[in-house]
Amino acid sequence: MQFGHFDDEAREYVITTPHTPYPWINYLGAQDFFGLVSHTGGGYSFYRDAKLRRLTRYRYNNVPVDDGGRYFSINDGGDVWSPGFRPYKTELDSFETRHGMGYTRITGSRNGLEASVLLFVPVDVNAEIHRVELTNTSDAPKSFSLFSFLEFNLWNAEDDQTNYQRNLSIGEVEVVDGAIYHKTEYRERRDHYAVYGVNAEIAGFDTDRDTFLGFGNGFDEAAVPHAGKAGDSIASGWYPIASHQLEVTLEPGESKAFTFVLGYLENPRDDKWEAPGVIRKDGARELLAKFATDEQTLAEFEKLNAYWDGLLGSYTVESGHEKLDRMVNIWNQYQCMVTYNMSRSASFFETGMGRGMGFRDSSQDLLGFVHLVPERARERIIDIASTQFEDGSAYHQYQPLTKRGNHTLGSGFNDDPLWLILGVAAYVKETGDFAILDEMVPFDNDDSKAASLMEHLKRSFDHPLNNRGPHGLPLIGRADWNDCLNLNCFSTEPGESFQTTGNRTGGVAESIFIAGMFAAIGPDYAALARRRGDDAEAERAEAAIEEMKAAVIEHGWDGEWFLRAYDYFGNKVGSAENPEGQIWIEPQGFCIMGGIGVEEGLAEKALDAVEERLGTDHGIVLLNPAYTEYHVELGEVTSYPPGYKENAGIFCHNNPWVIIAETVVGRSEQAWDHYKRITPAYREEISEVHRLEPYVYAQMIAGKDAVRHGEAKNSWLTGTASWNFVTVSQYLLGVRADYDGLVVDPCIGAEVSEYTVRRVIRGATYVITVTNSGGKGATLTVNGEAVEGSLVPYAAPGSVVEVTATV
Amino acid sequence: MQFGHFDDEAREYVITTPHTPYPWINYLGAQDFFGLVSHTGGGYSFYRDAKLRRLTRYRYNNVPVDDGGRYFSINDGGDVWSPGFRPYKTELDSFETRHGMGYTRITGSRNGLEASVLLFVPVDVNAEIHRVELTNTSDAPKSFSLFSFLEFNLWNAEDDQTNYQRNLSIGEVEVVDGAIYHKTEYRERRDHYAVYGVNAEIAGFDTDRDTFLGFGNGFDEAAVPHAGKAGDSIASGWYPIASHQLEVTLEPGESKAFTFVLGYLENPRDDKWEAPGVIRKDGARELLAKFATDEQTLAEFEKLNAYWDGLLGSYTVESGHEKLDRMVNIWNQYQCMVTYNMSRSASFFETGMGRGMGFRDSSQDLLGFVHLVPERARERIIDIASTQFEDGSAYHQYQPLTKRGNHTLGSGFNDDPLWLILGVAAYVKETGDFAILDEMVPFDNDDSKAASLMEHLKRSFDHPLNNRGPHGLPLIGRADWNDCLNLNCFSTEPGESFQTTGNRTGGVAESIFIAGMFAAIGPDYAALARRRGDDAEAERAEAAIEEMKAAVIEHGWDGEWFLRAYDYFGNKVGSAENPEGQIWIEPQGFCIMGGIGVEEGLAEKALDAVEERLGTDHGIVLLNPAYTEYHVELGEVTSYPPGYKENAGIFCHNNPWVIIAETVVGRSEQAWDHYKRITPAYREEISEVHRLEPYVYAQMIAGKDAVRHGEAKNSWLTGTASWNFVTVSQYLLGVRADYDGLVVDPCIGAEVSEYTVRRVIRGATYVITVTNSGGKGATLTVNGEAVEGSLVPYAAPGSVVEVTATV
């Protein structure tokens, strides 16, 4: 069942009913000001930090679900409704929400009146725009009232939902020239405020929630819109809100548009008052002046669209397969951008109050983002590397505002170091900016301990080598990529962290997955060393990689697939000899990506076992059989009910590793098949099962052991986005940046028989036309000339290179 | 305006409309299992710790306010309603909620059907009982469906509202024999579970919230009650709930009662399963068997009432003034018990996730609780003293589960040590248990550093002496009683703690309030020393007290009132020379309680200034004039908008100090007048202004500078309860325990011309009949014999002592 459809021309997903199986959201903003908005107008806004600068209030896990947001209410002769359906749930004559690139347009109509709300964050502006267009589609004049509404958060989102004994006494606002200023705590240590204004004369306003809603009422019973008359209330404590009343008259066929602006402003600390107790408002006045006319608003919207045209132009495909094209050209890249901006902070599953930036997360997010805005990727690399320790290990997370490592979580996730190499290599391949390797970067944010980025990569490379267990395989530490495989923790108390509580320093628990990473990512370190002229270092690295691969073959192969790990006691994890958790997905993907067992024929054997034991119609589960009991020696993975999350859920993040592995062994049909099972556009028709947005990946789909097999959770903020984009763009479509040129090496199902990739990199444009009959190993021509191998050398900036590839 | 009335005979407050100006709540439970319940059924339940063992889910600051709780829904031929009005808000023919001692009874009727829900936590049982009695008041038979409902919290209340990426995948339940078992995380590290059962055959059940409510619906739109048919749903992740369906038929005039039991059970860690994946349920079955019949349930309810009869029998008054009597005999003591149980953890203003037990808070709470259950007070004293440091300072808070000091907040609140002396003295006076002074008590929870409790008191006494500033007055440290007067902090960044951030060790900022405390509380230390035969120590103490009093007279008197403090720079705080914050309430109360300036006539002068400058019809504000700007050198007090909280709000906690001070100087009319202004029963008629419960004190009433002057906030959990009970029982009615006997020294308005106090202490009963014409200085007879002075010596256990007092 579908609840909408794609409009690829407009780069939009069009939701045609308010009754989706979950709130389907979009993100506004790409720089400092951000908003989350659901298809019925729910959500919230923040400046930079979703915890510390939350502008508007939103309630997670609410009843009703997704109640509260930016609401526009119409009182048309006593009939009260909202174009977004919620909160009133008044039946509409038409409803449509279009989620686009950085904007959302919600349109509803009733009784001959159409209301369309366009929400976006303009480029280079710290504000969210709500442009409300009202059209009289009837044949008689119409006069009605329009009410805006949003509820302010008292800035710190965590404090806002815990510290009521203080917070209910501190709310303050000002209302000047029809604009509503939120200034809670401005009297003391804040130098920032919010404004909500509109480019029209207002008939009234409200800033006190109890006045607007009526005490004890739900949003659906809001008193002021039902009365058709604002209370002109000034909040004093309790719950400050912002609402404007506009009186509108429209002739038949006439349209009017109003621009509401929710802005965030800062003042100099020593010049923050206009008069005693009165905020200095220069900034707000300038901001509102930018949106004084509808033409100005529409021009800003055009700028936003142009911004996205630019971003999405670096990699496009035309294949005639619309689902493939829309994922590659629009939604997967869009999700990569959102993931890069948000890390794992704010979604409808992440409250914005929790995690900082992950060392591993951000390094992986880079892979899907580096071609969009390379200069921001460069900055992120330096930030990440600055939280590394001298021994190559790293803070697992760091705080985005301070860029300091998170002490609570600390270090000891032994996969972390290698991801830095992968991210830096991707950046250098994209840009050719080898100079970044000479940048002096601190260890542990201590400038006195700075070393070149290349030295950081050396420490990264050496960390797994220096921390090996009895079988010569890398020690796992607190966990590797799978945060829930905790072989040294042995947690017995509820509420304890599975990762950081009572860690043992056994020196025994080893990860075959990290060994696979070492084999897959290590060669990039060797390549960078060689390109810097350090052949000895490159050879040392290559020898170490070969040694590791041999260790995996000897101690990491279970007979039909790769083992997952050795536990604290030296017992096998992920072996046919285990009663549960016999086979795990991660080492199968990464060992083969590292070339382990490919020549020996182990790779295909492992991939066959994956399909046989882990494959489902909804994707590949993480392990099998699911654990039915908690195993203190395995940790969090066994804490989940069977089929959910790491305990045999379908983790869409690691499915791509298997897909890439299938391309490594040249099995294009299997790779293509795996891709389609988890990719949202291909799941759109089963939205009633999948439940989440059909335009972005979710972290997890419930596995075959779950009661709700096929149901997705945790959409939007997941490394799934970048890994799937890497997979489809670089391995299936087969166009990937290398140090000296583009590799063109398609391996995609024969179903995709012809396609053209347009790739802009290092200033040149490559038009790559592929004729495909499945399998692998293309024959190339470059500008009409046949070439050997799969490399298309980089051309001069400005040039256009025509490539053909025949598989 | 009133929204109900007192029923003193039943010890109940009767709320007669759902439309109170705020949810008016009650507490269930007095030992380990607790519930909060509003007059419309909102609220939640927990076992011992409101953060770590939250049984049911509640949303603070919700829209609609107070939505979610224990709901009983009736579908009577398609007409759906609830006796508590919410969530459906179906109009009722009658509505009444009675909050009693540890129970609440909610009764509603509609269309000839009456439903009455009695909620209580039985004595010595870890469960909450919901007894639902249904009566057919029509003259025709009635058949209808009854649905129970509650929503489970996933145990850790903080994690429950933040960690959705995990929590939405882990919910698990079992349904066996009509009982619903909540077992989320039981599969892993929890050995406890909840059960919700009923003593009747069920027609169906639900455990999945989306099934019960219908996805996207509010509680008021709940699908199952409207359909009249349970979904028999088994939750798998998302949101586990518990709902039973009962089919009921009643003849005209017939009643039936059902007992629903929400229980908390623990299993042995190594024997927690009945079968693989199936919880061992012995405990739950035993629990449910205790409430198998209505007779059993009613017997447990009678036990609860008897328990409260016993508790409230230690101090009663009959004065003919019903407001006075009901506060003293019922509600003030009840609030003291709740405050003692909850500390500051869980109310409708405190989320149960924040603060631990306060050193100061708990010491003060003792004052109002010690006569109720002295043995629990003894235990609390040892817990508190164990968190003291060797220098006499103390952790400002400690965690109730671990009884360890809270490192985040640390020490340095320089009033803390003295409160311990006050609490211990009150306990010894109540019980005669001098042996407690010889108990060995650790410092900083380190048994190797144990010393006698008397030694702890010495360290307490010496702490202010050892930490004096330039004027010989006690250094204030991070803050004294007024947590918001932060003279050493200088916080400039939003979100920083005003108390613990960047504290300076100036050695200059002094507190006249602590000096007053020293004068008021120090004599109890001297008395205890003398009674232990240590006259030298007593004399040393008394000399130190005199020295301190002299220092206050010399450096702490501003001319018309007592100064508040000297700041970091040695400038005066609370002086006529300041433009704002000229006079503060705290030192006026406590200095006079300490006898400072009484002989010199300064006391009356200060109290006149209090009335003139701080007095309002709603009580005495904390300071005047209110601060209009933030002063970094004064701290949090200046962060509040004028008239709210510490910035010139009416802090009901410190009003009693002024009332006691008025009795010290013998001004009975002023004392009585001040008492009535803040005491809830006297404010019942202005409930539309006061807004909060008219049966318990609130922490604050907005002051005269506030927009909402007279509006209360933060009801229930405040030291206000104990201090007002001390004031009215010991100083106004004038019956207070001393070491050798009861002091009888009334000082109450002439309006209260005759009254009898019945006091049970140390096993004897004292019946004290007072004839009062105002002023102070009673003439006593004991068992008919005239006695000198105000002391009635303690009599042998079992005896009844008749006392008369004439003022």
Coordinates of C-alpha atoms in Angstrom, one line a residue, chain B residues 334-648:
Chain B
Y334 CA -0.1 14.5 56.0
Q335 CA 2.0 16.8 53.8
C336 CA 4.9 16.4 56.3
M337 CA 4.6 12.6 55.9
V338 CA 4.6 12.9 52.1
T339 CA 7.5 15.3 52.1
Y340 CA 9.5 13.0 54.3
N341 CA 8.7 10.1 51.9
M342 CA 9.3 11.9 48.7
S343 CA 11.9 14.4 49.7
R344 CA 11.9 16.6 46.6
S345 CA 11.7 13.9 44.0
A346 CA 8.2 13.3 42.5
S347 CA 5.4 15.8 42.4
F348 CA 3.5 17.5 39.5
F349 CA 6.4 20.0 39.5
E350 CA 9.3 17.6 40.2
T351 CA 9.7 14.8 37.6
G352 CA 11.2 12.2 39.9
M353 CA 14.3 12.2 37.8
G354 CA 16.3 14.9 39.4
R355 CA 17.4 15.7 42.8
G356 CA 18.5 13.2 45.5
M357 CA 17.9 13.7 49.2
G358 CA 19.0 17.1 50.4
F359 CA 21.2 17.3 53.6
R360 CA 19.3 20.5 54.5
D361 CA 16.0 19.4 53.1
S362 CA 15.9 16.1 54.9
S363 CA 17.1 17.6 58.2
Q364 CA 14.2 20.1 58.0
D365 CA 11.7 17.5 56.9
L366 CA 12.5 15.6 60.1
L367 CA 11.1 18.5 62.2
G368 CA 7.6 17.9 60.9
F369 CA 7.8 14.1 60.8
V370 CA 9.7 13.1 63.9
H371 CA 6.6 12.8 66.1
L372 CA 4.9 10.5 63.5
V373 CA 7.3 7.7 63.1
P374 CA 10.4 8.4 65.3
E375 CA 12.2 5.2 64.4
R376 CA 12.2 6.2 60.7
A377 CA 13.5 9.6 61.7
R378 CA 16.4 7.9 63.6
E379 CA 17.4 5.9 60.5
R380 CA 17.2 9.1 58.4
I381 CA 19.5 11.0 60.8
I382 CA 22.2 8.3 60.6
D383 CA 21.9 8.3 56.8
I384 CA 22.3 12.1 56.7
A385 CA 25.1 12.3 59.1
S386 CA 27.0 9.6 57.2
T387 CA 27.4 12.0 54.3
Q388 CA 29.1 14.6 56.4
F389 CA 32.8 15.4 55.9
E390 CA 35.3 15.4 58.7
D391 CA 35.5 19.2 58.7
G392 CA 31.8 19.4 59.5
S393 CA 30.7 20.3 55.9
A394 CA 28.5 17.9 54.0
Y395 CA 27.4 16.7 50.6
H396 CA 24.5 18.9 49.8
Q397 CA 22.6 16.0 48.4
Y398 CA 22.8 12.2 48.5
Q399 CA 21.2 9.4 46.5
P400 CA 18.4 7.6 48.3
L401 CA 19.2 4.2 46.8
T402 CA 22.9 4.2 47.5
K403 CA 22.9 6.7 50.4
R404 CA 26.1 8.1 48.9
G405 CA 26.9 11.8 48.5
N406 CA 26.3 13.4 45.2
H407 CA 29.7 14.4 43.8
T408 CA 28.3 16.6 41.0
L409 CA 26.9 19.1 43.5
G410 CA 29.5 18.4 46.2
S411 CA 29.8 20.4 49.4
G412 CA 30.1 24.1 50.3
F413 CA 26.6 25.1 51.3
N414 CA 27.6 26.5 54.6
D415 CA 24.2 26.4 56.3
D416 CA 24.1 22.6 55.9
P417 CA 26.0 21.5 59.0
L418 CA 23.8 23.4 61.5
W419 CA 20.6 21.8 60.2
L420 CA 21.9 18.4 61.4
I421 CA 22.0 19.7 65.0
L422 CA 18.4 21.0 64.7
G423 CA 17.2 17.6 63.4
V424 CA 19.0 15.5 66.0
A425 CA 17.8 17.8 68.8
A426 CA 14.2 17.5 67.6
Y427 CA 14.6 13.7 67.6
V428 CA 16.1 13.5 71.1
K429 CA 13.5 15.9 72.5
E430 CA 10.7 13.7 71.0
T431 CA 12.1 10.4 72.1
G432 CA 14.5 10.9 74.9
D433 CA 16.8 8.6 72.9
F434 CA 20.2 10.2 74.0
A435 CA 21.8 6.9 73.0
I436 CA 21.7 8.0 69.4
L437 CA 24.4 10.5 70.2
D438 CA 26.8 7.6 70.9
E439 CA 26.1 5.8 67.6
M440 CA 29.2 5.5 65.5
V441 CA 28.6 7.2 62.2
P442 CA 31.0 7.4 59.3
F443 CA 32.2 10.5 57.7
D444 CA 31.8 10.6 53.9
N445 CA 30.3 7.1 54.1
D446 CA 33.7 5.7 55.0
D447 CA 33.4 3.4 58.0
S448 CA 37.1 3.7 58.8
K449 CA 36.4 7.3 59.6
A450 CA 33.5 6.7 61.9
A451 CA 32.9 8.9 65.0
S452 CA 30.0 9.3 67.5
L453 CA 27.0 11.2 66.3
M454 CA 27.8 13.7 69.1
E455 CA 31.2 14.3 67.5
H456 CA 29.4 14.9 64.2
L457 CA 27.3 17.6 65.9
K458 CA 30.5 19.1 67.3
R459 CA 31.9 19.3 63.7
S460 CA 28.7 20.9 62.6
F461 CA 28.8 23.4 65.4
D462 CA 32.4 24.3 64.7
H463 CA 32.1 24.6 60.9
P464 CA 30.7 28.1 60.9
L465 CA 33.1 29.1 63.6
N466 CA 36.0 27.8 61.7
N467 CA 34.8 29.5 58.5
R468 CA 34.3 33.2 59.3
G469 CA 35.0 36.3 57.3
P470 CA 36.3 39.8 57.9
H471 CA 33.4 40.7 60.2
G472 CA 33.6 37.5 62.2
L473 CA 30.4 36.3 60.5
P474 CA 30.1 32.9 58.8
L475 CA 31.2 32.5 55.3
I476 CA 28.4 31.7 52.9
G477 CA 30.2 29.3 50.6
R478 CA 28.2 28.3 47.5
A479 CA 24.9 29.4 49.2
D480 CA 23.1 29.1 52.5
W481 CA 19.4 28.2 52.8
N482 CA 18.7 30.4 49.9
D483 CA 20.3 28.3 47.1
C484 CA 19.9 31.2 44.8
L485 CA 22.1 33.7 46.7
N486 CA 25.4 32.9 45.0
L487 CA 28.0 35.3 46.2
N488 CA 31.1 33.4 45.0
C489 CA 30.0 32.1 41.6
F490 CA 29.8 34.8 39.0
S491 CA 28.2 32.8 36.3
T492 CA 28.1 34.2 32.8
E493 CA 27.2 31.3 30.6
P494 CA 23.7 30.0 30.0
G495 CA 23.0 26.6 31.4
E496 CA 25.8 26.7 34.0
S497 CA 24.9 25.9 37.5
F498 CA 24.7 29.0 39.6
Q499 CA 25.9 27.1 42.6
T500 CA 28.8 25.0 41.3
T501 CA 30.3 26.7 38.4
G502 CA 33.6 28.6 38.8
N503 CA 33.3 29.1 42.5
R504 CA 35.8 31.5 43.9
T505 CA 37.3 31.0 47.3
G506 CA 37.1 34.6 48.4
G507 CA 36.9 34.2 52.1
V508 CA 34.9 37.4 52.2
A509 CA 31.3 36.8 51.4
E510 CA 29.5 36.3 54.8
S511 CA 25.9 35.3 55.6
I512 CA 24.0 37.0 58.5
F513 CA 21.5 34.3 58.0
I514 CA 23.9 31.6 59.0
A515 CA 24.9 33.7 62.0
G516 CA 21.3 33.8 63.0
M517 CA 21.0 30.0 62.6
F518 CA 24.1 29.6 64.8
A519 CA 22.4 31.7 67.4
A520 CA 19.1 29.8 67.1
I521 CA 20.4 26.3 66.8
G522 CA 23.7 26.5 68.7
P523 CA 22.0 26.4 72.1
D524 CA 20.7 22.9 71.3
Y525 CA 24.3 21.8 70.8
A526 CA 25.3 23.3 74.1
A527 CA 22.3 21.7 75.9
L528 CA 23.2 18.3 74.5
A529 CA 26.8 18.7 75.6
R530 CA 25.7 19.7 79.1
R531 CA 23.4 16.8 79.4
R532 CA 26.2 14.5 78.5
G533 CA 28.1 16.0 81.4
D534 CA 30.5 18.0 79.3
D535 CA 30.0 21.4 80.9
A536 CA 33.3 22.8 79.5
E537 CA 32.1 22.1 75.9
A538 CA 28.7 23.6 76.7
E539 CA 30.4 26.7 78.0
R540 CA 32.7 26.9 75.1
A541 CA 29.7 26.7 72.8
E542 CA 27.7 29.3 74.7
A543 CA 30.6 31.7 74.6
A544 CA 30.9 31.2 70.9
I545 CA 27.2 31.9 70.5
E546 CA 27.4 35.1 72.5
E547 CA 30.3 36.2 70.4
M548 CA 28.4 35.5 67.2
K549 CA 25.4 37.4 68.4
A550 CA 27.6 40.4 69.2
A551 CA 29.1 40.2 65.7
V552 CA 25.6 40.3 64.2
I553 CA 24.6 43.3 66.3
E554 CA 27.8 45.1 65.4
H555 CA 28.1 44.2 61.7
G556 CA 24.8 42.6 60.7
W557 CA 22.3 45.4 61.7
D558 CA 21.4 47.9 59.0
G559 CA 19.6 50.4 61.2
E560 CA 16.0 49.2 60.6
W561 CA 16.5 45.5 59.9
F562 CA 19.2 42.8 59.7
L563 CA 21.5 42.7 56.7
R564 CA 21.4 39.7 54.5
A565 CA 25.1 39.2 53.7
Y566 CA 28.4 40.7 52.6
D567 CA 29.3 39.9 49.1
Y568 CA 32.5 38.9 47.5
F569 CA 33.8 42.4 47.5
G570 CA 32.7 43.1 51.1
N571 CA 29.7 45.1 50.0
K572 CA 26.4 44.9 51.9
V573 CA 23.5 42.8 50.6
G574 CA 20.1 43.6 52.0
S575 CA 20.8 47.2 53.1
A576 CA 18.9 50.4 52.7
E577 CA 21.9 51.6 50.8
N578 CA 21.3 49.1 48.0
P579 CA 19.0 50.3 45.2
E580 CA 17.2 46.9 45.0
G581 CA 17.0 44.0 47.4
Q582 CA 17.2 46.3 50.4
I583 CA 15.6 44.0 52.9
W584 CA 15.5 40.2 52.9
I585 CA 13.2 38.0 54.9
E586 CA 15.6 35.2 56.1
P587 CA 17.8 37.0 58.6
Q588 CA 14.9 38.8 60.2
G589 CA 13.3 35.5 61.0
F590 CA 16.3 33.5 62.1
C591 CA 18.3 36.2 63.9
I592 CA 15.2 36.8 66.1
M593 CA 14.7 33.1 66.6
G594 CA 18.3 33.1 67.8
G595 CA 17.4 35.9 70.3
I596 CA 19.5 38.5 68.6
G597 CA 18.4 42.1 69.2
V598 CA 15.4 41.0 71.2
E599 CA 16.5 42.7 74.4
E600 CA 17.8 45.7 72.4
G601 CA 14.4 46.2 70.7
L602 CA 15.9 45.6 67.3
A603 CA 13.7 42.6 66.8
E604 CA 10.4 44.4 66.8
K605 CA 11.9 47.1 64.6
A606 CA 13.0 44.5 62.1
L607 CA 9.6 42.8 62.2
D608 CA 7.8 46.1 61.6
A609 CA 10.0 46.6 58.6
V610 CA 9.1 43.1 57.3
E611 CA 5.4 43.9 57.5
E612 CA 5.9 47.3 55.9
R613 CA 8.2 46.4 53.1
L614 CA 7.6 42.7 52.5
G615 CA 4.1 42.1 53.6
T616 CA 1.3 41.4 51.2
D617 CA -2.2 39.9 51.5
H618 CA -0.8 36.6 50.1
G619 CA 2.2 36.4 52.5
I620 CA 5.6 37.9 53.0
V621 CA 7.8 38.3 49.9
L622 CA 11.4 37.2 50.1
L623 CA 13.0 40.6 49.4
N624 CA 12.2 44.1 48.3
P625 CA 12.5 45.9 46.0
A626 CA 12.7 43.0 43.5
Y627 CA 15.8 42.9 41.3
T628 CA 15.1 44.2 37.8
E629 CA 18.4 43.1 36.4
Y630 CA 20.8 40.2 36.6
H631 CA 23.7 40.8 39.1
V632 CA 26.5 38.4 38.4
E633 CA 27.8 39.0 41.9
L634 CA 24.5 37.9 43.5
G635 CA 23.7 35.0 41.3
E636 CA 20.5 33.1 40.6
V637 CA 18.2 35.1 42.8
T638 CA 18.5 38.0 40.3
S639 CA 17.9 35.6 37.4
Y640 CA 14.1 35.4 38.0
P641 CA 11.6 37.9 36.7
P642 CA 10.5 40.2 39.6
G643 CA 8.0 38.7 42.0
Y644 CA 8.8 35.0 41.1
K645 CA 10.7 32.5 43.1
E646 CA 13.6 33.9 45.2
N647 CA 13.4 37.3 43.5
A648 CA 10.7 38.7 45.7

